[in-house]
Amino acid sequence: MGDRARNAISLIDLTDLADDHSGAGIDALCARAAEHRTAAVCVWPEFVERCAEFLAGTGIGIATVVNFPKGNQQVGAVLDQTLTALSDGATEIDLVMPYKMFRNGDVKPTASLIESVGDIIAPPGVLKVILETGELPDSAAIRSASELAIGLGADFIKTSTGKTPVSATPEAARTMLEAINNADRIVGLKPSGGIRTVEDAMIYLDLAAEIMGPDWATPTTF
């Protein structure tokens, strides 16, 4: 395995958000993460506690998803999901932005949800806001969503849930990186969905190097 492939593996949130997920599959996921030293695992909320116990002491992050995958749950339910996940041992919360509302121009309630979830994640917890870029109409909308999430304190902005026809694309990632580059603090990027090979990963790593610099992509930023 080449150095670039090893580096890419160290940045991965090894994920199982399949609809037919099982406890045995989650254990196997955690074992692979521990063996290959990925940055984190990302699982459904009901498996957070199981992963936290399996990976205790490894330094591997435990990520989970809320308001997932459609971004249309009530605020109270999303906050309850977040609080439970944090109590169970989640270190990272991947929040689906209410992208349909945002797409329709309802920016205030979109912002309110992001801000409310962010308010209950205490450092060193991480908030990753999923923009669902494949459901936004153009690069201008992706830029606006990126700037909104960054302005409300997102630690990362993430392209996609992986549950829509269009997931991560280099074009969307470029727009998001440009917004990150203009931020007045450190913000990370999480390309997600459809990235399956070393070659796929290199497209995004090369893009990050082009826009942010060759040493920017680390587990705390990418």
mmCIF file of C-alpha atoms in Angstrom:
data_model
loop_
_atom_site.group_PDB
_atom_site.id
_atom_site.type_symbol
_atom_site.label_atom_id
_atom_site.label_comp_id
_atom_site.label_asym_id
_atom_site.label_seq_id
_atom_site.Cartn_x
_atom_site.Cartn_y
_atom_site.Cartn_z
ATOM 1 C CA MET A 1 0.000 0.000 0.000
ATOM 2 C CA GLY A 2 1.366 3.406 -0.965
ATOM 3 C CA ASP A 3 1.854 6.327 1.384
ATOM 4 C CA ARG A 4 -1.007 8.297 -0.162
ATOM 5 C CA ALA A 5 -3.392 5.371 0.319
ATOM 6 C CA ARG A 6 -2.311 5.005 3.952
ATOM 7 C CA ASN A 7 -2.868 8.705 4.467
ATOM 8 C CA ALA A 8 -6.328 8.486 2.910
ATOM 9 C CA ILE A 9 -7.258 5.605 5.233
ATOM 10 C CA SER A 10 -6.202 7.653 8.262
ATOM 11 C CA LEU A 11 -8.760 10.310 7.241
ATOM 12 C CA ILE A 12 -11.741 7.979 6.748
ATOM 13 C CA ASP A 13 -14.944 7.940 8.771
ATOM 14 C CA LEU A 14 -15.554 4.213 8.213
ATOM 15 C CA THR A 15 -19.315 4.109 7.778
ATOM 16 C CA ASP A 16 -22.230 1.701 8.058
ATOM 17 C CA LEU A 17 -25.520 3.508 7.472
ATOM 18 C CA ALA A 18 -27.077 0.687 5.484
ATOM 19 C CA ASP A 19 -30.789 0.068 5.940
ATOM 20 C CA ASP A 20 -30.112 -3.614 6.768
ATOM 21 C CA HIS A 21 -27.435 -2.906 9.370
ATOM 22 C CA SER A 22 -26.835 -5.424 12.156
ATOM 23 C CA GLY A 23 -24.943 -5.637 15.408
ATOM 24 C CA ALA A 24 -22.511 -8.155 13.980
ATOM 25 C CA GLY A 25 -21.799 -5.861 11.057
ATOM 26 C CA ILE A 26 -21.140 -2.971 13.418
ATOM 27 C CA ASP A 27 -18.647 -5.070 15.396
ATOM 28 C CA ALA A 28 -16.865 -5.946 12.158
ATOM 29 C CA LEU A 29 -16.811 -2.280 11.198
ATOM 30 C CA CYS A 30 -15.204 -1.341 14.510
ATOM 31 C CA ALA A 31 -12.647 -4.121 14.163
ATOM 32 C CA ARG A 32 -11.665 -2.864 10.708
ATOM 33 C CA ALA A 33 -11.416 0.693 11.994
ATOM 34 C CA ALA A 34 -9.141 -0.407 14.836
ATOM 35 C CA GLU A 35 -6.995 -2.544 12.544
ATOM 36 C CA HIS A 36 -6.464 0.158 9.929
ATOM 37 C CA ARG A 37 -6.549 3.181 12.287
ATOM 38 C CA THR A 38 -9.262 5.181 10.587
ATOM 39 C CA ALA A 39 -10.195 8.582 11.984
ATOM 40 C CA ALA A 40 -13.677 7.503 13.091
ATOM 41 C CA VAL A 41 -16.587 5.193 12.556
ATOM 42 C CA CYS A 42 -19.984 6.568 11.550
ATOM 43 C CA VAL A 43 -23.069 4.557 12.522
ATOM 44 C CA TRP A 44 -26.786 4.815 13.217
ATOM 45 C CA PRO A 45 -27.554 6.306 16.650
ATOM 46 C CA GLU A 46 -28.657 2.989 18.170
ATOM 47 C CA PHE A 47 -25.119 1.629 17.728
ATOM 48 C CA VAL A 48 -23.176 4.525 19.242
ATOM 49 C CA GLU A 49 -22.882 2.975 22.706
ATOM 50 C CA ARG A 50 -21.803 -0.361 21.227
ATOM 51 C CA CYS A 51 -19.079 1.330 19.152
ATOM 52 C CA ALA A 52 -17.926 3.468 22.076
ATOM 53 C CA GLU A 53 -17.419 0.334 24.175
ATOM 54 C CA PHE A 54 -15.697 -1.578 21.367
ATOM 55 C CA LEU A 55 -13.318 1.266 20.521
ATOM 56 C CA ALA A 56 -12.647 2.553 24.036
ATOM 57 C CA GLY A 57 -9.053 3.641 24.406
ATOM 58 C CA THR A 58 -8.263 3.550 20.664
ATOM 59 C CA GLY A 59 -8.663 7.279 20.009
ATOM 60 C CA ILE A 60 -10.991 6.490 17.092
ATOM 61 C CA GLY A 61 -13.927 8.891 16.923
ATOM 62 C CA ILE A 62 -17.571 7.801 17.173
ATOM 63 C CA ALA A 63 -19.756 9.686 14.708
ATOM 64 C CA THR A 64 -23.493 9.374 14.273
ATOM 65 C CA VAL A 65 -26.235 11.025 12.240
ATOM 66 C CA VAL A 66 -29.245 13.109 13.284
ATOM 67 C CA ASN A 67 -32.144 14.493 11.249
ATOM 68 C CA PHE A 68 -31.067 11.752 8.845
ATOM 69 C CA PRO A 69 -31.487 11.200 5.964
ATOM 70 C CA LYS A 70 -34.231 13.562 4.775
ATOM 71 C CA GLY A 71 -33.517 16.554 6.981
ATOM 72 C CA ASN A 72 -37.179 17.028 7.834
ATOM 73 C CA GLN A 73 -37.616 16.030 11.480
ATOM 74 C CA GLN A 74 -38.966 18.294 14.200
ATOM 75 C CA VAL A 75 -36.392 20.329 16.121
ATOM 76 C CA GLY A 76 -37.256 18.690 19.439
ATOM 77 C CA ALA A 77 -36.732 15.208 18.041
ATOM 78 C CA VAL A 78 -33.374 16.194 16.545
ATOM 79 C CA LEU A 79 -32.202 17.691 19.826
ATOM 80 C CA ASP A 80 -33.287 14.543 21.692
ATOM 81 C CA GLN A 81 -31.362 12.394 19.192
ATOM 82 C CA THR A 82 -28.290 14.546 19.673
ATOM 83 C CA LEU A 83 -28.409 14.505 23.474
ATOM 84 C CA THR A 84 -28.868 10.733 23.540
ATOM 85 C CA ALA A 85 -26.017 10.170 21.104
ATOM 86 C CA LEU A 86 -23.674 12.363 23.124
ATOM 87 C CA SER A 87 -24.670 10.555 26.315
ATOM 88 C CA ASP A 88 -24.003 7.208 24.614
ATOM 89 C CA GLY A 89 -20.467 8.253 23.693
ATOM 90 C CA ALA A 90 -20.689 10.005 20.324
ATOM 91 C CA THR A 91 -17.809 12.399 19.702
ATOM 92 C CA GLU A 92 -19.095 13.693 16.357
ATOM 93 C CA ILE A 93 -22.630 14.610 15.277
ATOM 94 C CA ASP A 94 -23.416 14.651 11.548
ATOM 95 C CA LEU A 95 -26.524 16.841 11.244
ATOM 96 C CA VAL A 96 -28.534 16.905 8.033
ATOM 97 C CA MET A 97 -29.367 20.496 7.276
ATOM 98 C CA PRO A 98 -33.069 20.992 6.446
ATOM 99 C CA TYR A 99 -32.007 21.277 2.827
ATOM 100 C CA LYS A 100 -35.498 21.338 1.347
ATOM 101 C CA MET A 101 -36.428 24.287 3.520
ATOM 102 C CA PHE A 102 -33.166 26.019 2.658
ATOM 103 C CA ARG A 103 -33.733 25.330 -1.024
ATOM 104 C CA ASN A 104 -37.160 26.953 -0.719
ATOM 105 C CA GLY A 105 -35.713 30.065 0.882
ATOM 106 C CA ASP A 106 -36.610 29.255 4.493
ATOM 107 C CA VAL A 107 -33.226 30.227 5.866
ATOM 108 C CA LYS A 108 -34.280 31.237 9.401
ATOM 109 C CA PRO A 109 -35.584 27.813 10.548
ATOM 110 C CA THR A 110 -32.644 26.129 8.833
ATOM 111 C CA ALA A 111 -30.260 28.330 10.769
ATOM 112 C CA SER A 112 -32.175 27.824 14.004
ATOM 113 C CA LEU A 113 -31.786 24.051 13.851
ATOM 114 C CA ILE A 114 -28.060 24.189 13.106
ATOM 115 C CA GLU A 115 -27.511 26.669 15.920
ATOM 116 C CA SER A 116 -29.625 24.692 18.405
ATOM 117 C CA VAL A 117 -27.754 21.449 17.779
ATOM 118 C CA GLY A 118 -24.402 23.219 17.891
ATOM 119 C CA ASP A 119 -25.278 24.748 21.253
ATOM 120 C CA ILE A 120 -25.482 21.342 22.952
ATOM 121 C CA ILE A 121 -22.231 19.942 21.536
ATOM 122 C CA ALA A 122 -19.498 20.924 23.955
ATOM 123 C CA PRO A 123 -15.824 20.806 22.897
ATOM 124 C CA PRO A 124 -14.123 18.570 21.990
ATOM 125 C CA GLY A 125 -17.334 17.331 20.360
ATOM 126 C CA VAL A 126 -17.585 17.965 16.619
ATOM 127 C CA LEU A 127 -20.550 19.248 14.597
ATOM 128 C CA LYS A 128 -20.585 18.231 10.947
ATOM 129 C CA VAL A 129 -23.393 19.811 8.917
ATOM 130 C CA ILE A 130 -24.534 17.776 5.909
ATOM 131 C CA LEU A 131 -25.584 20.151 3.138
ATOM 132 C CA GLU A 132 -26.943 17.465 0.764
ATOM 133 C CA THR A 133 -25.332 19.258 -2.148
ATOM 134 C CA GLY A 134 -26.868 16.982 -4.781
ATOM 135 C CA GLU A 135 -30.278 18.351 -3.821
ATOM 136 C CA LEU A 136 -29.247 22.008 -4.043
ATOM 137 C CA PRO A 137 -29.829 23.706 -7.394
ATOM 138 C CA ASP A 138 -26.411 25.172 -8.200
ATOM 139 C CA SER A 139 -23.011 26.216 -6.910
ATOM 140 C CA ALA A 140 -24.400 29.507 -5.613
ATOM 141 C CA ALA A 141 -26.800 27.629 -3.344
ATOM 142 C CA ILE A 142 -23.997 25.315 -2.197
ATOM 143 C CA ARG A 143 -21.851 28.325 -1.392
ATOM 144 C CA SER A 144 -24.675 29.982 0.556
ATOM 145 C CA ALA A 145 -25.363 26.788 2.518
ATOM 146 C CA SER A 146 -21.656 26.419 3.258
ATOM 147 C CA GLU A 147 -21.375 29.998 4.479
ATOM 148 C CA LEU A 148 -24.506 29.617 6.608
ATOM 149 C CA ALA A 149 -23.233 26.471 8.338
ATOM 150 C CA ILE A 150 -19.767 27.944 8.857
ATOM 151 C CA GLY A 151 -21.235 31.152 10.239
ATOM 152 C CA LEU A 152 -23.270 29.145 12.753
ATOM 153 C CA GLY A 153 -20.249 27.317 14.107
ATOM 154 C CA ALA A 154 -20.041 24.083 12.123
ATOM 155 C CA ASP A 155 -16.715 22.341 12.679
ATOM 156 C CA PHE A 156 -17.070 20.532 9.338
ATOM 157 C CA ILE A 157 -19.316 20.875 6.333
ATOM 158 C CA LYS A 158 -20.210 17.599 4.646
ATOM 159 C CA THR A 159 -21.443 17.055 1.120
ATOM 160 C CA SER A 160 -24.039 14.335 1.357
ATOM 161 C CA THR A 161 -25.972 11.652 3.188
ATOM 162 C CA GLY A 162 -25.251 9.098 0.488
ATOM 163 C CA LYS A 163 -29.012 8.491 0.294
ATOM 164 C CA THR A 164 -29.835 10.696 -2.703
ATOM 165 C CA PRO A 165 -29.145 10.107 -6.418
ATOM 166 C CA VAL A 166 -26.221 12.584 -6.436
ATOM 167 C CA SER A 167 -23.714 12.389 -3.597
ATOM 168 C CA ALA A 168 -20.243 13.953 -3.380
ATOM 169 C CA THR A 169 -18.920 15.622 -6.525
ATOM 170 C CA PRO A 170 -15.632 17.441 -7.064
ATOM 171 C CA GLU A 171 -17.569 20.499 -8.194
ATOM 172 C CA ALA A 172 -19.501 20.714 -4.927
ATOM 173 C CA ALA A 173 -16.365 20.035 -2.905
ATOM 174 C CA ARG A 174 -14.543 22.839 -4.686
ATOM 175 C CA THR A 175 -17.285 25.324 -3.827
ATOM 176 C CA MET A 176 -17.287 24.182 -0.198
ATOM 177 C CA LEU A 177 -13.493 24.396 0.058
ATOM 178 C CA GLU A 178 -13.564 27.915 -1.343
ATOM 179 C CA ALA A 179 -16.050 28.879 1.395
ATOM 180 C CA ILE A 180 -13.830 27.210 4.007
ATOM 181 C CA ASN A 181 -10.805 29.057 2.651
ATOM 182 C CA ASN A 182 -12.620 32.350 3.202
ATOM 183 C CA ALA A 183 -13.597 31.510 6.789
ATOM 184 C CA ASP A 184 -11.926 33.274 9.700
ATOM 185 C CA ARG A 185 -11.362 30.015 11.593
ATOM 186 C CA ILE A 186 -10.471 26.393 10.896
ATOM 187 C CA VAL A 187 -13.356 24.438 9.340
ATOM 188 C CA GLY A 188 -13.144 20.938 7.882
ATOM 189 C CA LEU A 189 -14.620 19.292 4.788
ATOM 190 C CA LYS A 190 -16.168 15.824 4.665
ATOM 191 C CA PRO A 191 -16.826 14.548 1.139
ATOM 192 C CA SER A 192 -19.299 11.692 1.513
ATOM 193 C CA GLY A 193 -21.127 9.284 -0.740
ATOM 194 C CA GLY A 194 -19.807 7.369 -3.736
ATOM 195 C CA ILE A 195 -16.136 7.508 -2.719
ATOM 196 C CA ARG A 196 -15.099 3.872 -2.997
ATOM 197 C CA THR A 197 -11.526 3.644 -4.281
ATOM 198 C CA VAL A 198 -8.106 5.165 -3.689
ATOM 199 C CA GLU A 199 -8.490 6.962 -7.008
ATOM 200 C CA ASP A 200 -11.786 8.477 -5.851
ATOM 201 C CA ALA A 201 -10.182 9.666 -2.628
ATOM 202 C CA MET A 202 -7.217 11.196 -4.438
ATOM 203 C CA ILE A 203 -9.518 13.457 -6.455
ATOM 204 C CA TYR A 204 -10.690 15.112 -3.247
ATOM 205 C CA LEU A 205 -7.294 15.117 -1.556
ATOM 206 C CA ASP A 206 -5.744 16.774 -4.604
ATOM 207 C CA LEU A 207 -8.542 19.342 -4.646
ATOM 208 C CA ALA A 208 -7.972 20.122 -0.962
ATOM 209 C CA ALA A 209 -4.243 20.512 -1.574
ATOM 210 C CA GLU A 210 -4.889 22.855 -4.511
ATOM 211 C CA ILE A 211 -7.202 25.173 -2.587
ATOM 212 C CA MET A 212 -6.061 24.852 1.026
ATOM 213 C CA GLY A 213 -2.421 23.846 0.687
ATOM 214 C CA PRO A 214 -0.563 20.514 0.638
ATOM 215 C CA ASP A 215 -0.516 19.996 4.412
ATOM 216 C CA TRP A 216 -4.069 21.044 5.196
ATOM 217 C CA ALA A 217 -5.858 17.683 4.992
ATOM 218 C CA THR A 218 -5.590 15.964 8.391
ATOM 219 C CA PRO A 219 -8.164 14.073 10.473
ATOM 220 C CA THR A 220 -9.102 17.386 12.121
ATOM 221 C CA THR A 221 -9.897 19.080 8.792
ATOM 222 C CA PHE A 222 -10.716 16.419 6.199
#
